[in-house]
XYZ file of C-alpha atoms in Angstrom:
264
model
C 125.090 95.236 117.816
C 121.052 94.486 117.157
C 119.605 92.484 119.195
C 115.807 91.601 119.981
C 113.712 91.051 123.415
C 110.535 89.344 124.125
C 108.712 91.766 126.534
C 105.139 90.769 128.244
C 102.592 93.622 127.515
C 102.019 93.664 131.221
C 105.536 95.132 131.395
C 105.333 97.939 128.541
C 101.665 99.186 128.917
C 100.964 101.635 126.737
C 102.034 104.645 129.228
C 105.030 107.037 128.838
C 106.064 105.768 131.901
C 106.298 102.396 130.737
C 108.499 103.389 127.051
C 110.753 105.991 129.646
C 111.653 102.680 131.749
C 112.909 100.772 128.847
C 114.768 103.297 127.509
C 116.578 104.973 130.412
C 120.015 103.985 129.586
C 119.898 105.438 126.482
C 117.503 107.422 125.046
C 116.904 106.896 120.885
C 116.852 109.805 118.410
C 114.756 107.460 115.981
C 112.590 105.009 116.380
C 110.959 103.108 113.045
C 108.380 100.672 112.757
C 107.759 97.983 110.188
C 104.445 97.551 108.717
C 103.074 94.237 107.668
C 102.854 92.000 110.784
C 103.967 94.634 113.085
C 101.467 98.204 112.393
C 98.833 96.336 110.437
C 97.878 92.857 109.610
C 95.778 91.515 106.895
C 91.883 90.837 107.734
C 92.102 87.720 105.115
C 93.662 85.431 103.141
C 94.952 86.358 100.013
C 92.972 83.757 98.672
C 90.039 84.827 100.090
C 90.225 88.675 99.240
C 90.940 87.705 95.836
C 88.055 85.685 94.870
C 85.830 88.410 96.322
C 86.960 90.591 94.123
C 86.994 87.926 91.701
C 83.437 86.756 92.035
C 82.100 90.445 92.396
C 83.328 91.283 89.055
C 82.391 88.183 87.521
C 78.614 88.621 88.514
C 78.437 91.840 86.620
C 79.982 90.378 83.603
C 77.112 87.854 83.797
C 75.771 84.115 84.583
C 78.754 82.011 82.794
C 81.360 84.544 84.531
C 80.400 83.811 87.464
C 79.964 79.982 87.699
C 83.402 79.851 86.862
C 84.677 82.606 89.358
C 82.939 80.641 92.385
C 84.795 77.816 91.533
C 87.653 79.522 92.222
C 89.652 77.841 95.003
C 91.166 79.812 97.457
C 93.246 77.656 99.164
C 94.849 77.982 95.320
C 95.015 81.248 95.073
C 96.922 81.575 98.135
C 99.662 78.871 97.005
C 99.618 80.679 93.444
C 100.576 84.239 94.967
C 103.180 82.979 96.417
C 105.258 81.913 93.569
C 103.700 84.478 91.283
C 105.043 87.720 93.864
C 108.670 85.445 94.443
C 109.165 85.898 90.334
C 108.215 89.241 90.006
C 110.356 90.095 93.029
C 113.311 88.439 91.610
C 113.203 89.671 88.168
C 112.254 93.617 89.444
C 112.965 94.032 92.841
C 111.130 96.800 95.084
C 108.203 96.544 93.119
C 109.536 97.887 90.008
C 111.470 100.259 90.928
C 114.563 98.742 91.892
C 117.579 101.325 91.773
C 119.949 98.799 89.664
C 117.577 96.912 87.072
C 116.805 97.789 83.343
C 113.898 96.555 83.526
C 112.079 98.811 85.792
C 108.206 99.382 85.757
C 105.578 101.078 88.042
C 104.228 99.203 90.738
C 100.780 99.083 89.010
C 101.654 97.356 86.407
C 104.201 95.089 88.809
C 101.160 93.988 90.941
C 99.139 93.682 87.571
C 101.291 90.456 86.843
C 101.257 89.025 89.691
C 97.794 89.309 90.311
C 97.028 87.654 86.658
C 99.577 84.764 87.364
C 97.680 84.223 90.388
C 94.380 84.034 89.345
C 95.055 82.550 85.716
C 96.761 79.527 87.982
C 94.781 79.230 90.527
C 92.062 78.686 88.096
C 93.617 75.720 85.914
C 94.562 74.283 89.552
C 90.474 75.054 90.930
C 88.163 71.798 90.312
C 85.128 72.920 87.942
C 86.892 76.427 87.376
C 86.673 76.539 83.220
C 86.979 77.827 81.285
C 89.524 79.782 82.482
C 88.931 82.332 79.547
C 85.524 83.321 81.173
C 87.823 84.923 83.739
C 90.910 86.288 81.760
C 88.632 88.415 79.974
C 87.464 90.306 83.785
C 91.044 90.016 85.088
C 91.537 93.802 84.120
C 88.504 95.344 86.492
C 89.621 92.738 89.291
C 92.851 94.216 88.980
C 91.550 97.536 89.560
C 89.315 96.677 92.562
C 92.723 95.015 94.177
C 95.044 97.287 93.899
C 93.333 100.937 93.840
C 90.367 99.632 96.773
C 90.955 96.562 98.332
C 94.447 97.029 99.205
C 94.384 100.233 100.120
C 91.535 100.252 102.593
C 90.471 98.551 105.671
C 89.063 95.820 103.393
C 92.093 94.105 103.219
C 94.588 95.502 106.724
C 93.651 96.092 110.296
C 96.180 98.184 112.781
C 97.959 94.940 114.891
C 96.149 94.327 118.498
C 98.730 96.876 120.287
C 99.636 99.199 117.413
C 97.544 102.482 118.413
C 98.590 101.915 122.356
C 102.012 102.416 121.330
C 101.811 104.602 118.980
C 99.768 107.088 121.328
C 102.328 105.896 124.350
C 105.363 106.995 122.513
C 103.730 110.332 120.912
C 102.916 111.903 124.748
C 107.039 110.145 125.181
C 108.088 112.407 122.466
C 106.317 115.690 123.541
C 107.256 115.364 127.717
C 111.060 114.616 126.983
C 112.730 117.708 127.861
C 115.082 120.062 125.654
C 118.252 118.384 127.573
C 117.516 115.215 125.592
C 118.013 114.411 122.287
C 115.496 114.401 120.077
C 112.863 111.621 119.178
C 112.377 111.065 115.586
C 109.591 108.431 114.459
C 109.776 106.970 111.252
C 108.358 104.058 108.703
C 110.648 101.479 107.067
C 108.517 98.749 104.554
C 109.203 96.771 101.596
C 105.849 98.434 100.185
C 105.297 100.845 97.155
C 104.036 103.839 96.969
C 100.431 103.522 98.777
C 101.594 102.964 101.924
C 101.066 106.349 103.083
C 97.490 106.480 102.360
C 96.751 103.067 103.718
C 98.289 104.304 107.153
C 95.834 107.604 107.002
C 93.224 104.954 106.242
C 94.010 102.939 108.999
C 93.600 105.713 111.427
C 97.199 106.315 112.171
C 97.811 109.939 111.761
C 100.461 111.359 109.493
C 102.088 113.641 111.698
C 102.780 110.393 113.894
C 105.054 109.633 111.872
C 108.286 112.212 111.032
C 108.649 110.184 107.394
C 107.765 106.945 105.584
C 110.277 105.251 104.043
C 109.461 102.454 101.370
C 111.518 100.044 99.005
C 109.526 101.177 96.277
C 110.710 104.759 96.866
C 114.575 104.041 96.942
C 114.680 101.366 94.976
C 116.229 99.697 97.898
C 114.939 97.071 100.198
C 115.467 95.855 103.645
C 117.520 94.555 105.073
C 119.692 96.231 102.887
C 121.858 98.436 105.613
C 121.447 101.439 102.858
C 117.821 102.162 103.470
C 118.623 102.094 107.007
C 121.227 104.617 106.475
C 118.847 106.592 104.562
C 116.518 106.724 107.284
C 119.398 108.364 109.816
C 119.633 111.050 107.420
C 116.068 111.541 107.235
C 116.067 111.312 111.195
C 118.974 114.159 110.997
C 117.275 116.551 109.575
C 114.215 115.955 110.810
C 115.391 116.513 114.227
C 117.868 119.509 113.956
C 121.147 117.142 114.643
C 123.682 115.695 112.638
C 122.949 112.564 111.284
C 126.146 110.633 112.494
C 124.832 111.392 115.856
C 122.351 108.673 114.962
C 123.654 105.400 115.076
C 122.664 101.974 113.320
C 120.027 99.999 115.015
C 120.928 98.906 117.905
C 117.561 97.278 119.548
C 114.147 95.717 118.550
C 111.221 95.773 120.583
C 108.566 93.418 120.681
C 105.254 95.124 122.322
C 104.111 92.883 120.674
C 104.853 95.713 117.741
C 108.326 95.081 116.436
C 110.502 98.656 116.515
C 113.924 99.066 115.724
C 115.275 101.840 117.864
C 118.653 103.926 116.491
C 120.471 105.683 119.363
């Protein structure tokens, strides 16, 4: 059974005493965390992070460049993703890499279609934005400044309000629980791709935080698929020394206001 509670901060401060008291009944081997909405959050819009990059690379390709990339709307751009990302989810899941389709790609060259759908749209949709040519010919070096800077940095994510009081509450859990109790194993489940693990170090959250990181991109599975759950209780097995069918499904969500799904 899964099941979710709505928990005042006031009631789960960021103490080890606080995590012990809502988990005395039964301690978890393996705790994971989401990471979108729950870890980090963005700083922007998409809109808006995309015409930055849009407009930067625009000035250096010169005057007529940019008058059309300041046009740019991004109230457009952000109703452009969306569609643009559904397709390209639909037609290769898990950015590419999606463990049952022929037509499998990396993720670079996944998020290099949607980000050209986006912007190529947005533009025919932006008043004043032509021609749209003047920016189809920088989409390639926006592209670049997305997906190997902007979205990988601090530029474009910030940890969630509660994210490193948690994090740092249930580390000092995990080292003062004694060798009578099972094991605490924390972990990363995200529909991401492959840079997630560098955006975390980026973010401040230390790696060895974290006993794995588990993306979509990497199994070619996505949640809420129960399989990449199940792959994560293996992980959690022998990362901890036990058995992994004495890890169960999950069982419990927290809201701290982080979002964790416990397995017991």
């Amino acid at each position: 059974m899964k099941f979710r509670m709505r928990l005042p901060w006031s009631t789960v401060r960021a103490s080890t005493a606080g995590i012990t008291m809502l988990a005395s009944e039964s301690l978890p081997s393996l705790i994971t965390f989401d990471c979108t909405g729950t870890l980090f959050e963005p700083t922007e819009s998409i809109g808006a992070l995309y015409k930055r990059a849009t407009v930067a690379e625009a000035w250096k390709a010169g005057l007529a460049s940019a008058v059309v990339a300041e046009a740019l709307s991004e109230e457009e751009l952000c109703t452009a993703f969306r569609p643009a990302y559904a397709a390209a989810d639909r037609s290769r899941p898990c950015f590419g890499a999606d463990r049952y389709s022929s037509e499998n790609c990396s993720s670079e060259s996944w998020w290099r279609d949607v980000v050209a759908d986006t912007i190529t749209t947005a533009a025919q949709n932006s008043k004043g934005c032509a021609p749209v040519s003047e920016l189809e010919a920088i989409l390639p070096q926006v592209f670049y400044v997305l997906y190997h800077e902007t979205f990988q940095s601090r530029s474009a994510f910030r940890l969630t309000a509660h994210a490193a009081d948690v994090l740092s509450a249930l580390g000092e859990w995990r080292a003062s629980r004694s060798p009578s109790e099972p094991a605490l194993v924390l972990g990363v489940i995200s529909n991401w791709d492959e840079r997630l693990p560098l955006l975390l170090k980026r973010l401040g959250v230390q790696q060895t935080m974290f006993d794995f990181v588990l993306t979509s991109h990497e199994l070619g599975i996505e949640k809420p698929d129960a399989r990449i759950f199940e792959k994560a209780r293996e992980l959690a097995g022998a990362s901890a020394g036990i058995e992994p069918t004495s890890c169960r499904v999950p069982v419990v969500s927290w809201l701290l206001p982080c979002l964790a799904e416990c397995m017991v």
